Coordinates of C-alpha atoms in Angstrom, one line a residue:
Chain L
M1 CA 4.1 -34.1 71.7
A2 CA 6.2 -37.0 72.8
S3 CA 9.7 -35.5 72.9
E4 CA 10.9 -33.6 75.8
H5 CA 12.0 -30.1 76.4
I6 CA 15.7 -29.2 76.6
V7 CA 14.8 -27.6 79.9
S8 CA 13.6 -30.6 81.8
A9 CA 12.1 -28.6 84.7
F10 CA 9.5 -27.3 82.2
D11 CA 8.5 -30.9 81.4
Q12 CA 8.1 -31.6 85.1
E13 CA 6.0 -28.5 85.6
L14 CA 3.7 -29.4 82.7
N15 CA 3.3 -32.9 84.1
E16 CA 2.6 -31.5 87.5
L17 CA -0.1 -29.3 85.9
K18 CA -1.6 -32.2 84.1
N19 CA -1.6 -34.2 87.3
K20 CA -3.3 -31.4 89.3
V21 CA -6.0 -31.1 86.7
S22 CA -6.6 -34.9 86.7
E23 CA -6.6 -34.9 90.5
M24 CA -9.1 -32.0 90.6
G25 CA -11.2 -33.9 88.0
G26 CA -11.3 -37.0 90.2
L27 CA -12.3 -34.8 93.1
A28 CA -15.1 -33.1 91.2
E29 CA -16.3 -36.5 89.9
S30 CA -16.4 -38.0 93.4
Q31 CA -18.3 -34.9 94.6
L32 CA -21.0 -35.6 92.1
V33 CA -21.0 -39.4 92.8
N34 CA -21.5 -38.6 96.5
A35 CA -24.1 -36.0 96.0
L36 CA -26.2 -38.3 93.9
E37 CA -25.7 -41.2 96.2
A38 CA -26.8 -39.1 99.1
M39 CA -29.9 -38.0 97.1
Q40 CA -30.8 -41.5 96.2
R41 CA -30.3 -42.9 99.7
R42 CA -31.7 -39.7 101.4
D43 CA -28.5 -39.7 103.3
T44 CA -28.1 -36.2 104.9
D45 CA -24.9 -37.2 106.5
L46 CA -23.2 -37.9 103.2
A47 CA -24.9 -34.8 101.7
S48 CA -23.4 -32.6 104.4
R49 CA -20.0 -34.1 104.0
T50 CA -20.2 -33.5 100.3
I51 CA -21.1 -29.8 100.9
E52 CA -18.1 -29.4 103.2
S53 CA -15.6 -31.0 100.8
D54 CA -16.5 -28.6 98.0
A55 CA -14.0 -26.2 99.6
R56 CA -11.2 -28.6 98.6
V57 CA -12.2 -28.3 94.9
D58 CA -12.2 -24.5 95.1
E59 CA -8.8 -24.7 96.7
M60 CA -7.5 -26.8 93.8
E61 CA -8.9 -24.4 91.3
H62 CA -6.9 -21.6 93.0
E63 CA -3.8 -23.7 93.0
I64 CA -4.1 -24.4 89.3
D65 CA -4.8 -20.7 88.6
A66 CA -1.7 -19.7 90.4
F67 CA 0.4 -22.3 88.8
V68 CA -0.8 -21.3 85.3
V69 CA 0.0 -17.7 86.0
Q70 CA 3.4 -18.7 87.1
L71 CA 4.1 -20.9 84.1
L72 CA 2.9 -18.1 81.7
A73 CA 5.1 -15.5 83.4
L74 CA 8.2 -17.7 83.7
R75 CA 8.2 -20.0 80.7
Q76 CA 6.5 -17.9 78.1
P77 CA 5.0 -21.0 76.5
V78 CA 4.0 -21.2 72.8
A79 CA 2.2 -23.6 70.5
S80 CA 1.3 -27.0 72.2
D81 CA 2.8 -25.9 75.5
L82 CA 0.6 -22.8 75.5
R83 CA -2.4 -24.8 74.7
E84 CA -1.6 -27.3 77.4
I85 CA -1.5 -24.4 80.0
I86 CA -4.6 -22.5 78.7
V87 CA -6.6 -25.7 78.5
A88 CA -5.7 -26.6 82.1
L89 CA -7.0 -23.2 83.2
K90 CA -10.3 -23.7 81.3
I91 CA -10.8 -27.3 82.4
S92 CA -10.2 -26.4 86.0
S93 CA -12.9 -23.7 85.8
D94 CA -15.3 -26.2 84.3
L95 CA -14.5 -28.7 87.0
E96 CA -15.1 -26.1 89.7
R97 CA -18.6 -25.5 88.2
I98 CA -19.3 -29.2 88.1
A99 CA -18.4 -29.5 91.8
D100 CA -20.6 -26.5 92.5
Y101 CA -23.5 -28.3 90.9
A102 CA -22.8 -31.4 93.0
T103 CA -22.9 -29.1 96.1
N104 CA -26.3 -27.8 94.9
V105 CA -27.6 -31.3 94.6
A106 CA -26.3 -32.1 98.1
K107 CA -28.0 -29.0 99.5
R108 CA -31.3 -29.8 97.9
T109 CA -31.0 -33.4 99.2
M110 CA -30.8 -32.0 102.7
T111 CA -34.2 -30.4 102.2
L112 CA -35.7 -33.2 100.1
A113 CA -34.9 -35.7 102.9
Q114 CA -37.3 -33.8 105.2
S115 CA -40.4 -34.6 102.9
P116 CA -41.9 -37.8 101.7
Q117 CA -40.3 -39.2 98.5
V118 CA -41.9 -38.4 95.2
R119 CA -41.9 -40.8 92.4
P120 CA -39.9 -39.0 89.7
A121 CA -36.9 -39.1 92.0
H122 CA -36.2 -42.5 90.4
A123 CA -35.3 -40.9 87.1
I124 CA -32.7 -38.7 88.6
P125 CA -30.1 -41.4 89.3
R126 CA -30.3 -42.5 85.7
M127 CA -29.4 -38.9 84.6
G128 CA -26.8 -38.8 87.3
R129 CA -25.1 -42.0 86.0
L130 CA -25.0 -40.7 82.5
A131 CA -23.4 -37.4 83.7
I132 CA -20.9 -39.2 85.9
S133 CA -19.9 -41.5 82.9
M134 CA -19.4 -38.4 80.8
I135 CA -17.1 -36.8 83.4
F136 CA -15.2 -40.1 83.8
D137 CA -14.7 -40.5 80.1
V138 CA -13.8 -36.9 79.4
L139 CA -11.2 -37.0 82.2
D140 CA -9.9 -40.2 80.6
S141 CA -9.6 -38.6 77.3
Y142 CA -7.7 -35.7 78.9
S143 CA -5.2 -38.1 80.3
D144 CA -4.9 -40.0 77.1
R145 CA -5.2 -37.1 74.7
D146 CA -7.9 -39.1 73.0
T147 CA -10.0 -36.8 70.8
Q148 CA -12.3 -39.6 69.6
K149 CA -13.3 -40.3 73.2
A150 CA -13.7 -36.6 73.8
I151 CA -16.0 -36.2 70.8
A152 CA -18.0 -39.2 71.9
V153 CA -18.6 -37.5 75.3
W154 CA -19.5 -34.3 73.5
R155 CA -22.2 -36.2 71.5
R156 CA -23.6 -38.0 74.5
D157 CA -24.7 -34.7 76.0
E158 CA -27.7 -34.8 73.7
E159 CA -29.0 -37.9 75.5
L160 CA -28.6 -36.1 78.8
D161 CA -30.5 -33.1 77.5
E162 CA -33.3 -35.3 76.3
M163 CA -33.5 -37.1 79.7
Y164 CA -33.8 -33.7 81.3
I165 CA -36.6 -32.6 79.0
S166 CA -38.5 -35.7 79.6
L167 CA -38.0 -35.4 83.4
F168 CA -39.1 -31.8 83.2
R169 CA -42.4 -32.8 81.6
E170 CA -42.9 -35.6 84.1
L171 CA -42.3 -33.3 87.0
L172 CA -44.7 -30.7 85.6
T173 CA -47.4 -33.3 85.3
Y174 CA -46.9 -34.4 88.9
M175 CA -47.1 -30.9 90.2
M176 CA -50.3 -30.2 88.3
E177 CA -51.9 -33.3 89.6
D178 CA -50.8 -32.9 93.2
A179 CA -50.1 -29.5 94.5
R180 CA -48.6 -31.0 97.7
S181 CA -45.7 -32.3 95.6
I182 CA -44.7 -28.9 94.3
S183 CA -42.0 -28.2 96.8
S184 CA -40.3 -31.6 96.4
C185 CA -40.8 -31.6 92.6
T186 CA -39.2 -28.2 92.3
H187 CA -36.2 -29.3 94.2
L188 CA -36.0 -32.4 91.9
L189 CA -36.4 -30.1 88.9
F190 CA -33.4 -28.0 90.0
I191 CA -31.4 -31.1 90.7
A192 CA -32.1 -32.4 87.2
K193 CA -31.2 -29.0 85.8
N194 CA -27.9 -29.1 87.8
I195 CA -27.1 -32.5 86.3
E196 CA -28.0 -31.3 82.9
R197 CA -25.5 -28.4 83.4
V198 CA -22.8 -30.8 84.5
G199 CA -23.2 -32.4 81.1
D200 CA -22.7 -29.0 79.4
H201 CA -19.4 -28.5 81.3
A202 CA -18.3 -32.0 80.4
T203 CA -18.8 -31.0 76.7
N204 CA -16.8 -27.8 77.3
I205 CA -14.0 -30.0 78.6
A206 CA -14.3 -32.2 75.6
E207 CA -14.0 -29.2 73.3
S208 CA -11.0 -28.0 75.3
I209 CA -9.3 -31.4 74.8
Y210 CA -10.0 -31.3 71.1
Y211 CA -8.4 -27.8 70.9
L212 CA -5.5 -29.0 73.0
V213 CA -4.7 -31.9 70.7
E214 CA -5.7 -30.4 67.3
G215 CA -4.8 -26.7 67.8
R216 CA -8.1 -25.6 66.4
P217 CA -11.6 -25.4 67.8
L218 CA -14.2 -28.2 67.4
L219 CA -16.5 -26.3 65.1
Q220 CA -19.2 -28.7 64.2
S221 CA -22.5 -27.8 65.8
R222 CA -23.4 -30.1 68.6
P223 CA -26.6 -32.1 68.5
K224 CA -28.9 -30.5 71.1
G225 CA -31.7 -32.2 73.0
G226 CA -34.3 -29.6 72.0
D227 CA -35.8 -26.5 73.6
E228 CA -39.0 -28.0 75.0
E229 CA -38.0 -26.6 78.4
Y230 CA -38.9 -23.2 77.0
D231 CA -42.3 -24.4 75.7
R232 CA -45.5 -23.4 77.4
V233 CA -47.0 -26.3 79.1
D234 CA -50.8 -26.2 79.8
A235 CA -52.7 -28.0 82.6
P236 CA -54.0 -31.3 81.4
P237 CA -57.6 -31.2 80.3
D238 CA -60.2 -32.0 83.0
R239 CA -61.1 -35.6 83.0
Chain B
M1 CA 1.5 -32.8 41.0
E2 CA -0.7 -35.4 42.7
N3 CA -0.3 -34.2 46.2
T4 CA -2.8 -31.5 46.8
T5 CA -2.0 -30.9 50.4
A6 CA -0.2 -27.6 50.8
S7 CA 3.3 -27.9 52.3
P8 CA 3.8 -25.5 55.2
A9 CA 7.0 -24.3 53.5
M10 CA 5.3 -23.4 50.2
P11 CA 4.5 -19.8 49.3
A12 CA 0.8 -19.2 48.7
E13 CA 1.0 -19.1 44.9
E14 CA 2.3 -22.7 44.7
T15 CA -0.5 -23.9 46.9
G16 CA -3.0 -22.6 44.4
A17 CA -4.1 -19.7 46.4
A18 CA -3.1 -16.1 45.6
P19 CA -1.0 -14.5 48.4
D20 CA -3.2 -12.3 50.5
F21 CA -0.5 -9.7 50.8
R22 CA 1.6 -7.6 48.4
V23 CA 4.9 -9.3 47.7
K24 CA 7.9 -6.9 47.9
M25 CA 10.5 -9.6 47.4
K26 CA 10.0 -12.9 45.8
T27 CA 12.4 -15.8 46.1
R28 CA 12.1 -19.2 44.4
N29 CA 14.3 -22.2 44.8
V30 CA 17.2 -20.3 46.3
N31 CA 20.3 -22.5 46.8
V32 CA 23.5 -21.4 48.4
H33 CA 26.8 -23.3 48.4
Y34 CA 29.8 -22.3 50.3
A35 CA 32.4 -24.3 48.3
E36 CA 31.2 -27.9 48.8
K37 CA 28.8 -27.1 51.6
H38 CA 25.2 -26.8 50.6
A39 CA 24.0 -24.1 53.0
L40 CA 20.5 -23.4 51.7
R41 CA 18.3 -25.7 49.8
D42 CA 15.5 -24.7 47.5
V43 CA 14.2 -21.9 49.6
S44 CA 11.0 -20.2 48.2
L45 CA 9.7 -17.4 50.3
D46 CA 7.6 -14.3 49.7
I47 CA 8.5 -11.1 51.6
G48 CA 5.4 -9.0 52.2
E49 CA 5.5 -5.3 51.6
R50 CA 5.5 -3.0 54.6
E51 CA 5.4 -5.8 57.1
V52 CA 8.0 -7.5 59.2
T53 CA 9.1 -11.0 58.3
A54 CA 11.1 -12.8 61.0
L55 CA 13.5 -15.6 60.1
I56 CA 14.1 -18.0 62.9
G57 CA 15.9 -21.3 63.4
P58 CA 18.8 -22.8 65.3
S59 CA 22.4 -21.7 64.5
G60 CA 23.6 -22.9 61.2
C61 CA 20.1 -23.2 59.8
G62 CA 20.7 -20.8 56.9
K63 CA 18.6 -17.9 58.1
S64 CA 21.5 -15.4 58.0
T65 CA 22.7 -16.8 54.8
F66 CA 19.3 -16.3 53.3
L67 CA 19.1 -12.7 54.7
R68 CA 22.5 -11.9 53.1
C69 CA 21.2 -13.2 49.7
L70 CA 18.5 -10.6 49.8
N71 CA 20.9 -7.7 49.2
R72 CA 23.8 -9.7 47.7
M73 CA 26.0 -9.4 50.7
N74 CA 27.1 -13.0 49.9
D75 CA 28.8 -11.6 46.7
T76 CA 31.6 -10.5 49.0
I77 CA 32.4 -14.1 49.8
D78 CA 34.4 -15.7 47.1
I79 CA 33.5 -19.3 47.7
C80 CA 29.8 -18.5 47.9
R81 CA 27.5 -19.4 45.0
V82 CA 23.8 -18.4 44.9
T83 CA 21.3 -19.8 42.5
G84 CA 17.6 -19.4 42.1
V85 CA 15.2 -16.5 41.7
L86 CA 15.5 -13.4 43.9
E87 CA 13.3 -10.5 42.9
L88 CA 12.6 -7.0 44.3
D89 CA 9.4 -5.7 42.8
G90 CA 9.6 -8.3 40.1
Q91 CA 13.2 -7.3 39.1
D92 CA 15.9 -9.9 39.3
I93 CA 18.4 -8.6 41.8
Y94 CA 21.1 -11.0 40.6
D95 CA 20.8 -9.7 37.0
A96 CA 24.2 -8.8 35.4
G97 CA 22.9 -5.2 34.9
V98 CA 22.1 -4.5 38.5
D99 CA 24.3 -1.9 40.3
V100 CA 25.0 -3.7 43.6
V101 CA 25.8 -0.4 45.4
Q102 CA 22.4 1.0 44.3
L103 CA 20.7 -2.3 45.3
R104 CA 22.2 -2.2 48.8
A105 CA 20.9 1.4 49.1
S106 CA 17.4 0.1 48.3
I107 CA 17.8 -2.9 50.5
G108 CA 19.7 -1.7 53.6
M109 CA 21.1 -3.7 56.3
V110 CA 21.5 -3.4 60.1
F111 CA 24.0 -5.8 61.7
Q112 CA 24.2 -7.7 64.9
K113 CA 26.7 -5.4 66.6
P114 CA 26.2 -1.7 66.2
N115 CA 28.9 -0.6 63.8
P116 CA 29.0 3.2 63.7
F117 CA 31.7 4.7 61.6
P118 CA 34.5 6.5 63.6
K119 CA 32.8 9.8 62.6
S120 CA 30.4 12.2 64.1
I121 CA 26.8 11.3 64.6
F122 CA 25.9 13.7 61.8
D123 CA 28.5 12.3 59.4
N124 CA 27.5 8.7 60.2
V125 CA 24.0 9.4 58.9
A126 CA 25.2 11.8 56.1
Y127 CA 27.6 9.2 54.8
G128 CA 25.2 7.3 52.5
P129 CA 23.5 10.4 51.1
R130 CA 27.0 11.9 50.3
V131 CA 28.2 8.7 48.6
H132 CA 25.0 8.5 46.5
G133 CA 24.8 12.2 46.0
L134 CA 21.2 12.4 47.3
F135 CA 21.1 16.1 48.1
S136 CA 21.6 19.4 46.3
N137 CA 22.8 21.7 49.1
K138 CA 23.8 21.7 52.7
S139 CA 20.4 22.4 54.1
D140 CA 19.0 19.5 52.1
L141 CA 21.5 17.2 53.6
E142 CA 20.8 18.5 57.1
E143 CA 17.1 17.8 56.5
V144 CA 17.8 14.2 55.4
V145 CA 20.0 13.6 58.5
V146 CA 17.4 15.1 60.9
Q147 CA 14.5 13.1 59.3
S148 CA 16.5 9.9 59.4
L149 CA 17.4 10.4 63.0
R150 CA 13.8 11.2 63.8
K151 CA 12.5 8.1 62.0
A152 CA 15.1 6.0 63.9
G153 CA 13.7 7.5 67.1
L154 CA 17.1 9.0 68.0
F155 CA 16.9 12.7 67.1
D156 CA 15.6 14.0 70.5
E157 CA 18.4 12.2 72.3
V158 CA 21.3 13.5 70.1
K159 CA 20.0 16.8 68.7
D160 CA 22.4 18.9 70.8
R161 CA 25.5 16.8 70.1
L162 CA 25.4 15.9 66.4
G163 CA 29.1 16.6 66.2
D164 CA 30.0 14.0 68.9
P165 CA 31.5 10.7 67.7
G166 CA 28.9 8.0 66.9
T167 CA 30.9 5.7 69.1
S168 CA 30.2 7.9 72.2
L169 CA 26.6 6.7 72.2
S170 CA 25.2 3.8 74.2
G171 CA 24.8 0.4 72.5
G172 CA 21.1 0.9 71.9
Q173 CA 21.6 4.4 70.6
Q174 CA 24.4 3.2 68.3
Q175 CA 22.1 0.6 66.9
R176 CA 19.4 3.2 66.3
L177 CA 22.2 5.4 64.7
C178 CA 22.9 2.5 62.3
I179 CA 19.2 2.2 61.5
A180 CA 19.2 6.0 60.8
R181 CA 22.2 5.5 58.6
A182 CA 20.4 2.8 56.6
I183 CA 17.2 4.9 56.4
A184 CA 19.1 8.0 55.1
V185 CA 19.6 6.5 51.6
G186 CA 15.9 5.9 51.2
P187 CA 15.7 2.2 51.2
E188 CA 12.5 0.2 50.6
V189 CA 13.6 -2.9 52.4
I190 CA 15.7 -3.1 55.7
L191 CA 17.4 -6.3 56.6
M192 CA 18.2 -6.8 60.2
D193 CA 20.6 -9.5 61.4
E194 CA 20.0 -10.0 65.1
P195 CA 19.8 -6.3 65.8
C196 CA 19.2 -6.6 69.5
S197 CA 21.6 -9.4 70.4
S198 CA 24.0 -7.0 72.1
L199 CA 21.4 -4.8 73.8
D200 CA 19.8 -4.8 77.2
P201 CA 16.0 -5.4 77.5
I202 CA 15.1 -1.7 77.6
A203 CA 17.2 -0.9 74.5
T204 CA 15.8 -4.0 72.9
A205 CA 12.2 -2.8 73.6
R206 CA 13.0 0.5 72.0
I207 CA 14.3 -1.1 68.9
E208 CA 11.3 -3.4 68.7
E209 CA 9.0 -0.4 69.1
L210 CA 11.0 1.3 66.3
I211 CA 10.7 -1.7 64.0
D212 CA 6.9 -1.6 64.5
E213 CA 6.9 2.1 63.5
L214 CA 9.3 1.6 60.6
R215 CA 7.0 -1.0 59.0
Q216 CA 4.6 1.8 58.1
N217 CA 7.2 2.9 55.5
F218 CA 9.6 0.0 55.0
T219 CA 9.6 -3.7 54.4
I220 CA 11.6 -5.4 57.1
V221 CA 13.2 -8.8 57.3
I222 CA 14.7 -9.7 60.7
V223 CA 16.8 -12.6 61.7
T224 CA 16.5 -13.3 65.4
H225 CA 17.5 -15.9 67.9
S226 CA 14.8 -14.7 70.3
M227 CA 11.6 -16.5 69.5
Q228 CA 9.7 -14.0 71.7
Q229 CA 11.2 -11.2 69.7
A230 CA 10.0 -12.8 66.5
A231 CA 6.6 -13.2 68.0
R232 CA 6.5 -9.6 69.2
V233 CA 7.7 -7.8 66.1
S234 CA 6.7 -9.8 63.1
Q235 CA 3.6 -10.4 61.0
K236 CA 5.1 -13.3 59.1
T237 CA 7.6 -15.9 60.4
A238 CA 9.8 -18.4 58.5
F239 CA 11.4 -21.3 60.2
F240 CA 14.7 -22.6 58.8
H241 CA 16.4 -25.9 59.8
L242 CA 19.7 -27.3 58.5
G243 CA 19.4 -25.3 55.3
D244 CA 15.8 -26.0 54.6
L245 CA 12.8 -23.6 54.9
I246 CA 10.6 -25.8 57.0
E247 CA 7.6 -23.6 57.5
Q248 CA 6.4 -20.1 56.8
G249 CA 3.2 -18.4 57.8
E250 CA 1.4 -15.8 59.8
T251 CA 3.3 -15.2 63.0
P252 CA 0.2 -15.9 65.3
Q253 CA -0.3 -19.2 63.5
I254 CA 3.3 -20.2 63.8
F255 CA 3.4 -19.5 67.5
T256 CA 0.0 -21.0 68.4
N257 CA -0.4 -23.9 66.0
P258 CA 2.7 -24.6 63.9
R259 CA 1.9 -27.2 61.2
H260 CA 5.3 -28.8 61.1
E261 CA 6.7 -30.9 63.9
K262 CA 10.1 -29.4 63.6
T263 CA 8.8 -25.9 64.0
Q264 CA 6.8 -27.0 67.0
G265 CA 9.9 -28.7 68.5
Y266 CA 12.1 -25.6 68.0
I267 CA 9.7 -22.9 69.2
T268 CA 8.8 -24.9 72.3
G269 CA 12.4 -25.5 73.1
R270 CA 12.5 -29.3 72.4
F271 CA 15.6 -29.3 70.2
G272 CA 18.2 -26.7 69.4

């Protein structure tokens, strides 16, 4: 809504809330960028700095929580104002989870860096780039209230799911062929799963943005990348 | 009509769908003029039976004017002219044959400032039944008074001093006395014109609680300047602006996702 409140302090507070969410989004995004960079370069230094700075994201989530509670209590918002505030609360919780996944990636990187590199590691950065682009675009759509862009992000999650499934199969194959790779491949599998989950939270944020702007939930069913993860995978036949 | 999109200000029947509630009062194309001033324009609103309908909008929007049309209170204003359809249970309340005194017993009113008569608490409540001859003996009348005070949530506070003047009560109690007085004549609809505007938050909460209880038995229409009050007490909300009914709907919908930009602007405090 373009026009301003009669009580201008309320406008300032809503702006401040929006800025806090955007700032937290930027922080969560850079956590993921750094974690993936650390993984790719096997840079334990960067990984450990990423793990440490997760605390700042948690802190921002608490700040936003407290601010939301204060706004609800003091302003008794309704309609678009209420949605603005509720959505800020939901997005900040998604961002906190995204940053947690980044931290997990960084932690596994610390362990992975101790062992020789395994080949499927190369597919991870591709997944990572897609997840990062989803977060970047969804935060953009939050700033611009752009539901088209939000829906585009929401649809892109399918691709991420498919990449994860294909990586999952690839990693299984490696593990079956070379038992020595099991430890590293398991870490990679968890990293891939973390990135896949980041995509899910990006779609949650996209849904929140749609609700914020339209006042109703995004009800279409989202294209999913399949359930092959739950399939039974047998050892390849003896050659 | 080419436009198939429902206007938010249209009652359900005109949008093609049957209303999903029983209509107690139906109004169509109600126009009110005060001399040259066109105070209300083509208002069509259904008042659901045994639920609370809140009328909201900035000062001068016509909400009180509309409320006063519902029991012909505007008849008392010489320069006021009301046209359109206004029905109670399908009966035209502006029909020449309607006994206005009887109508106002069926559609009672509670005003902004509590206005007890300068009589005892008992006589305040007994006033209507006496005027309308609604009892056959003294114990009948006592029963009506006690029941009305009970329904208004006041009996326990005043049972030992029914002979005290009504004006000796606190503001909130006086307002509940006025509600008891309205109830005593057995109305079906109770109109309330900002009934809490002169009350403190505790007295207000008691009236709101009472309104919620009363809707088990009565149809209630309330005009309020407090949006939070409308949100708390009503099931339906109608938003008026400059003499037009802009939007009507379920209260949760109006306060979470109003369809009309003017409603949104008003309830979020963007224009007054």
